[in-house]
XYZ file of C-alpha atoms in Angstrom:
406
model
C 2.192 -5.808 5.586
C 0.443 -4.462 8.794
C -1.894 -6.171 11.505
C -4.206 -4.339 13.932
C -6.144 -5.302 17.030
C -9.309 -2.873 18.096
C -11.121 -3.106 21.403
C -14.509 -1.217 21.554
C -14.167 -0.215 24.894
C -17.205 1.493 25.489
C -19.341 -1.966 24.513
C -18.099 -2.898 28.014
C -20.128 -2.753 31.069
C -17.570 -1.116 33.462
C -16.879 1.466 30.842
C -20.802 1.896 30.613
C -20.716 2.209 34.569
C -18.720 4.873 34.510
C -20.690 7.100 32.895
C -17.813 9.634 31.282
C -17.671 8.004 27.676
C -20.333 8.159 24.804
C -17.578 6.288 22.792
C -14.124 4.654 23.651
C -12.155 2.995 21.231
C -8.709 1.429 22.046
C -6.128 0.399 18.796
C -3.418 -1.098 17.857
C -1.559 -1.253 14.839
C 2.042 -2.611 13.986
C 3.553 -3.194 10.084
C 6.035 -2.731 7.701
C 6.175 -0.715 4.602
C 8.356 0.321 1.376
C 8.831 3.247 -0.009
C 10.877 3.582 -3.643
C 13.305 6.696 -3.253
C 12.815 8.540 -6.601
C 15.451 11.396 -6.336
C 18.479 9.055 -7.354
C 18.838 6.039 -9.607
C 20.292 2.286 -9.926
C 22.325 3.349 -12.911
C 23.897 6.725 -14.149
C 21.450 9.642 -15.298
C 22.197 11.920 -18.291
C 20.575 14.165 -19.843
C 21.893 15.348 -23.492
C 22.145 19.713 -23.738
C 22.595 19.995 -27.472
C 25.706 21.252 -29.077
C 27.994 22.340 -27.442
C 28.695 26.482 -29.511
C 32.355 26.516 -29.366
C 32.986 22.777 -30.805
C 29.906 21.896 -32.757
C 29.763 18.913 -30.760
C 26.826 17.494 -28.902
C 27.371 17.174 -24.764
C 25.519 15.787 -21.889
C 25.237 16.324 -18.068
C 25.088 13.998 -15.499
C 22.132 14.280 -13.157
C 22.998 11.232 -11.375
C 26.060 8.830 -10.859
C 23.914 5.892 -10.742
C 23.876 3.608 -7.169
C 23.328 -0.525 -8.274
C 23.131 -0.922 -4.518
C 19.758 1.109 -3.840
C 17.233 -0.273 -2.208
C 14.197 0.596 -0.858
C 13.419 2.368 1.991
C 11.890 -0.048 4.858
C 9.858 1.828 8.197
C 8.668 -0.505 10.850
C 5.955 0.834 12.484
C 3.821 0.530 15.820
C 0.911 2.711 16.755
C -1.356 2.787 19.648
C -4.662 4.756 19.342
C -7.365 6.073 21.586
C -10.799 7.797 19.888
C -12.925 9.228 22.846
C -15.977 11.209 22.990
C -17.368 12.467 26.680
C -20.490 11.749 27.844
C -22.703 14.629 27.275
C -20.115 17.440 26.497
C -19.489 17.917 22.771
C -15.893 16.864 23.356
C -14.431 14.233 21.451
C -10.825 13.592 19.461
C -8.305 11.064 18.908
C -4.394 10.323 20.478
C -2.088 8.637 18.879
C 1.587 7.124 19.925
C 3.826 6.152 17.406
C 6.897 4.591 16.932
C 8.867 4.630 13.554
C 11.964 2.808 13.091
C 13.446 3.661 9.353
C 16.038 1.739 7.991
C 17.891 2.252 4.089
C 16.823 5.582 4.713
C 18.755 7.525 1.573
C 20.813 10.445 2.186
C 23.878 11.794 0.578
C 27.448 11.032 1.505
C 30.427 13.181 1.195
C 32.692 11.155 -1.239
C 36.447 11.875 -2.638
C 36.899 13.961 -5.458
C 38.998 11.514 -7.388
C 35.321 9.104 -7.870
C 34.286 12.206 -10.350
C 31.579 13.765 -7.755
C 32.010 15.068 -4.336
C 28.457 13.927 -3.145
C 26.262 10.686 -3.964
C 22.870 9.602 -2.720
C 23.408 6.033 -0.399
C 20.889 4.194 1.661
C 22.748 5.429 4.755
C 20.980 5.919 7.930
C 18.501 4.221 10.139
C 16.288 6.862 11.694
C 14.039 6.392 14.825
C 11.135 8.831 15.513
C 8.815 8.151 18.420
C 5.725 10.985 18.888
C 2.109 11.351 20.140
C -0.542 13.060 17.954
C -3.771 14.826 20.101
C -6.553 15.805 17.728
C -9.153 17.722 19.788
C -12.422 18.887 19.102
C -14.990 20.548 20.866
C -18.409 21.981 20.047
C -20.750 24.572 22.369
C -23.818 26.072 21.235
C -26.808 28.571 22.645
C -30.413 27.537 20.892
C -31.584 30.696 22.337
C -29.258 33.052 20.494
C -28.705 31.003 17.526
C -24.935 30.688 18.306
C -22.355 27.910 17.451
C -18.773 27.437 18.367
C -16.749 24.799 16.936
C -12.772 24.691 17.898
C -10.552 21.927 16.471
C -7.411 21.444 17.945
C -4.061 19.502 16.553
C -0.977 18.645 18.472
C 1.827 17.073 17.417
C 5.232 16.122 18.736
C 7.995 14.397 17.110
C 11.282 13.337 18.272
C 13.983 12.166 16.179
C 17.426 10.298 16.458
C 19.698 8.806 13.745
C 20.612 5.618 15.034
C 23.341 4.379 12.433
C 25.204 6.061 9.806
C 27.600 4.849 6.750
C 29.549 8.583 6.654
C 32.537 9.026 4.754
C 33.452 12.114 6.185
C 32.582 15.252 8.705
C 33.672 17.899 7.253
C 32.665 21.497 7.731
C 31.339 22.163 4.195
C 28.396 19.098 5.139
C 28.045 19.222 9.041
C 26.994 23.576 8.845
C 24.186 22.442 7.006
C 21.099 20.342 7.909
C 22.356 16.733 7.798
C 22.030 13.459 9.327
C 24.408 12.714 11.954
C 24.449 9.699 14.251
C 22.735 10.232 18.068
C 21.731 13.570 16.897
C 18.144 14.678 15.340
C 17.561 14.927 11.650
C 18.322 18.025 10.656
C 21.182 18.409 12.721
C 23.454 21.786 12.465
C 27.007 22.867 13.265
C 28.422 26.238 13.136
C 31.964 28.422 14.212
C 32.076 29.333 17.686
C 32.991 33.251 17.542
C 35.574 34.607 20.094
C 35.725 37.901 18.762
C 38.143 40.223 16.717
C 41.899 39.939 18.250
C 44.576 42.640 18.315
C 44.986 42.284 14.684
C 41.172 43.308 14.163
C 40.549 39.846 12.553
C 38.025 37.701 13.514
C 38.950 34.550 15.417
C 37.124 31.487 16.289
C 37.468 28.458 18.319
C 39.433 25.782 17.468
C 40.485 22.169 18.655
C 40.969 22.209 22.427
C 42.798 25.537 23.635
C 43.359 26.598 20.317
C 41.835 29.556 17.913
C 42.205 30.370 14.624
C 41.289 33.277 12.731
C 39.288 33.857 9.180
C 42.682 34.345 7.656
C 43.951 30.836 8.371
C 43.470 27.375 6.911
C 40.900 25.557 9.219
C 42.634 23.499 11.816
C 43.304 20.135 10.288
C 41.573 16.979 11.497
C 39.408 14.762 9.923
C 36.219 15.305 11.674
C 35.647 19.201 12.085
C 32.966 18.274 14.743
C 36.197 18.760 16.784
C 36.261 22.529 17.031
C 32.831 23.186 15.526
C 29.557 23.957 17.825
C 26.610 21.790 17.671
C 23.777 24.508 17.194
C 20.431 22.263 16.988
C 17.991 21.051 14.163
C 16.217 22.725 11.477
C 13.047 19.917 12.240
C 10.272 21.600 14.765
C 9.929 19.047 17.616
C 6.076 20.561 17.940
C 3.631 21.560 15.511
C 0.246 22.947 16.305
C -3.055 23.937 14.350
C -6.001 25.930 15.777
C -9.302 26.293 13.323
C -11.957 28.270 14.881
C -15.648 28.963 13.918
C -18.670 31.014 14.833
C -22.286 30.739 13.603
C -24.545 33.108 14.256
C -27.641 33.521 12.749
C -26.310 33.576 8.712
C -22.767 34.615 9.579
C -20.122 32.279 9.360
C -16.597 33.548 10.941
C -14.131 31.278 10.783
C -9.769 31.157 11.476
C -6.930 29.337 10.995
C -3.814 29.067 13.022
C -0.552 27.162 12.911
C 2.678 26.995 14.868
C 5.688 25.100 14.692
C 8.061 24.571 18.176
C 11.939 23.778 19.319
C 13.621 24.078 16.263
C 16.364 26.717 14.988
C 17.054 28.379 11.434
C 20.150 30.344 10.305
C 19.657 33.872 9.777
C 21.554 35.666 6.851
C 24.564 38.134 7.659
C 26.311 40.802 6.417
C 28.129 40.471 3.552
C 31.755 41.146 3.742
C 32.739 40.370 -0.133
C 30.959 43.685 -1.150
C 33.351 46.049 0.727
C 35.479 45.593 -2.074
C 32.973 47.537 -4.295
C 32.426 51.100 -3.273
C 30.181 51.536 0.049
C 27.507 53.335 -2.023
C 26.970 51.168 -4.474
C 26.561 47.796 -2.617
C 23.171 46.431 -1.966
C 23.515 45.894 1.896
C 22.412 43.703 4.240
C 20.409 44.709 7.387
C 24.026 44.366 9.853
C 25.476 47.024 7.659
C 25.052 49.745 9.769
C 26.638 48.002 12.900
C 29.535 46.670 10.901
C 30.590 50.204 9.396
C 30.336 51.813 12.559
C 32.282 49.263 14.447
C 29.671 48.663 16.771
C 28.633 44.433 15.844
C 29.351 42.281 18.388
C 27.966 39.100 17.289
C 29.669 39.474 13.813
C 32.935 41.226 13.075
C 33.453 44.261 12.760
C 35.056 46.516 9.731
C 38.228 44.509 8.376
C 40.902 46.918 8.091
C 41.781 48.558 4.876
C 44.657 46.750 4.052
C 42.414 43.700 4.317
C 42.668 41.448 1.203
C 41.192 38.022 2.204
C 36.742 39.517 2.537
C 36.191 36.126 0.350
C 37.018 34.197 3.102
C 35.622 36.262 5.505
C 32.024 36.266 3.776
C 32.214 32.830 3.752
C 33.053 32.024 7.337
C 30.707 34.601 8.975
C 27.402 33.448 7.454
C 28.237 29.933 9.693
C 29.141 31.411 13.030
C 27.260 30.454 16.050
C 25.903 34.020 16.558
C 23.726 33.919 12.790
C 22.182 30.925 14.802
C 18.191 31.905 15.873
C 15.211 30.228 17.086
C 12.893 29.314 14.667
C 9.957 28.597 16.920
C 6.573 31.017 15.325
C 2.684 31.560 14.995
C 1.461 32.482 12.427
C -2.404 32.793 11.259
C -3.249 31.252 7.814
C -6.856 32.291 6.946
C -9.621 34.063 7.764
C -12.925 33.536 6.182
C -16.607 35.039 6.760
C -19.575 34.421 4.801
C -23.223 35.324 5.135
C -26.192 33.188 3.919
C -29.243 35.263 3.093
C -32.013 34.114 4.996
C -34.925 31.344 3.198
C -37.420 33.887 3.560
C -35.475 36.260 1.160
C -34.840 33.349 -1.250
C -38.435 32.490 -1.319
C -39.530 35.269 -2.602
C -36.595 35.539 -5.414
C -36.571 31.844 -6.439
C -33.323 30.634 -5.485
C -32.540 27.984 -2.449
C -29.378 29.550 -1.119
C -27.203 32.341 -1.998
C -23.995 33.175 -0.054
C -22.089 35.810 0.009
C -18.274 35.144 1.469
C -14.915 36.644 1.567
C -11.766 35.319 2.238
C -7.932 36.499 3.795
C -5.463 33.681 3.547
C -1.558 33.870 3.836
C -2.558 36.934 7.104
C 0.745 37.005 8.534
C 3.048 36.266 11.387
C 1.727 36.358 14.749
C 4.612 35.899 16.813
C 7.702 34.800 16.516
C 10.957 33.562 18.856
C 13.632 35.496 16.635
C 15.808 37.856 18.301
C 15.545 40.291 15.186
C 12.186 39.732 15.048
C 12.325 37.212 11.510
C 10.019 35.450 10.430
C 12.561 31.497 10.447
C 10.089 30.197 7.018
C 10.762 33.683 5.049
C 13.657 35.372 5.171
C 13.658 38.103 2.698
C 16.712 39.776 1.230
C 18.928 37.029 1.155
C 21.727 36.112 -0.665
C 23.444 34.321 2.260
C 23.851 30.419 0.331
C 23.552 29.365 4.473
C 20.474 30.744 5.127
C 17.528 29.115 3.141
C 15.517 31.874 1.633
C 11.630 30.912 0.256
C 9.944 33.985 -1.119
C 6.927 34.603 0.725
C 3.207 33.941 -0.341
C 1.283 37.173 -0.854
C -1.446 37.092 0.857
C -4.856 37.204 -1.009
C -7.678 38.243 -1.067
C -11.072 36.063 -2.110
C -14.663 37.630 -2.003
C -17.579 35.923 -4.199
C -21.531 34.808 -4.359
C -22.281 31.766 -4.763
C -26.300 30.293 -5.352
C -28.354 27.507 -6.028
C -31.280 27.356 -7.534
């Protein structure tokens, strides 16, 4: 259910008397809604493979352990609106504050071994995210010239907090990875605080208080590894922000879109340490490579020795320390599109209405990004870090056509 209240402010006579507002409307919304979580079930999931080669039996797997305590997912919301246009300017747009309070939200909860899965989809956390939304846009044109501008304008920010949490456990297989954790964004991320190599040439890191410990021990033992871990940020962008911009002039039609996402980090893939047991030449290698062999890295570690036995553990460690942590903040320009319309006195004479002619760039590129290494946080290519989450990149295209009427 949801009720709203709307005050047409500009119907008013001090408003009117003011002389800044062609329109001026004032909102206000609050409700609550539902939402059925879909990814996990009430009762166990199966799904039957066929028979099995070596016994000539049939088998199943289980996609899902079944939950008879799911519910739905409940958001209490409030909003407060403003739509504005100025008085005479071609300037108008819309804010928006909101407040969303989630509760049931599902997530999935480290659970012991001996329950036959390690994780399991709960509702477990109440969320809170409070934000304002600016949608500007603005219009200026020359009659003489035959020249249009139109610029739209969105702004968004978002900031989130898990307020409560049913967790069984913090360990440091679920808190390096984007989780939910209790007074800390969604999205939150943990990672091993790197000292260095010691006088044994193996890396250490921090541990509990005082303490270090090195890639070739057990990791100190507590029961919430938050202890000697380092908080590192979220994967969520606090800000996002899209630009369109046109031009009109006489037929021509030029027109670009822009987006951009703020505040938020990403883990960048690392060397990988596993393939020095191969021969040198023959490994695919990463991008660190060259600083590792040379025993010049500082923010990773350097060449284990050659007696070195333990590069599992190593690999595994080094693609969560606290130096593979970058910002993730980047612009990046979606589309470009121009088109020409021939003019009527052309189509006249050829017996069509309108015929256009138009090509179109989308998926352009990067613009700029916050990355130390220069990467772009949504594509990382050459990856086979499981710690860094890899997409493979759009290509970008390339549209032309005609298009007519008759």
């Amino acid at each position: 259910w949801s009720a709203g209240l709307n005050w047409k402010a500009d119907s008013e006579d001090f408003i009117r008397e003011m002389n800044v507002f062609d329109r001026l409307n004032v909102r206000f919304s609050y409700g609550h809604t539902g939402n059925v979580v879909t990814s996990t079930s009430f009762v166990p999931l199966v799904t039957l493979m066929g028979v099995y080669s070596p016994t000539g039996v049939e088998y199943a797997v289980i996609n899902d352990y079944g939950n008879p305590a799911l519910t739905w997912e409940r958001t209490k919301s409030a909003n407060f609106g403003v739509d504005f246009a100025l008085k005479g300017a071609k300037l108008f747009g819309t804010l928006e504050l909101y407040n969303k309070h989630g509760i049931d939200i599902v997530g999935e909860i480290d659970l012991p071994r001996l329950t036959g899965t390690s994780l399991q989809k709960f509702n477990t956390a109440e969320i809170l995210n409070r934000g304002v939304e600016l949608n500007l846009n603005y219009e200026l044109s020359s009659k003489s010239i035959d020249l249009t501008w139109l610029t739209k304008l969105n702004f968004s920010y978002n900031h989130s907090k898990v307020l409560s949490l049913k967790r069984v456990s913090n360990s440091a297989a679920s808190i390096r990875v984007p989780h939910f954790e209790e007074g800390r964004p969604v999205g939150s991320i943990y990672s091993y605080k790197y000292l260095g190599m010691n006088e044994n040439n193996i890396p250490y890191l921090q541990g509990i208080g005082e303490n270090t410990w090195t890639f070739n021990n057990v990791a100190p033992s507590t029961s919430d590894h938050r202890d000697y871990m380092v908080y590192s940020g979220s994967n969520q962008p606090k800000v996002l922000l899209g630009w369109q911009n046109s031009l009109y002039f006489k037929g021509f039609h030029l027109s670009a879109f822009i987006t951009g996402e703020f505040g938020h980090i990403f883990r960048r893939p690392t060397f990988n340490y596993p393939i020095l047991t191969n021969s040198k030449e023959s490994s695919i290698l990463h991008k660190d490579v060259v600083q590792v062999l040379d025993n010049k890295a500082t923010h990773i570690p350097l060449m284990p020795s050659a007696t070195e036995t333990n590069l599992q553990a190593w690999g595994t460690l080094a693609q969560f320390l606290n130096t593979t942590i970058d910002k993730a903040s980047a612009i990046r320009l979606q589309e470009v599109n121009l088109s020409y319309n021939l003019p009527a006195s052309i189509m006249s004479g050829i017996g069509f209405s309108t015929i256009k002619i138009y090509c179109q760039v989308s998926n352009v590129g990067l613009l700029w990004t916050a990355s130390k290494d220069g990467l772009d946080p949504r594509y990382i290519l050459n990856s086979s870090s499981s710690a860094a989450t890899t997409l493979v990149k759009p290509p970008r295209k390339y549209t032309f056509g005609l298009s007519f009427e008759f």
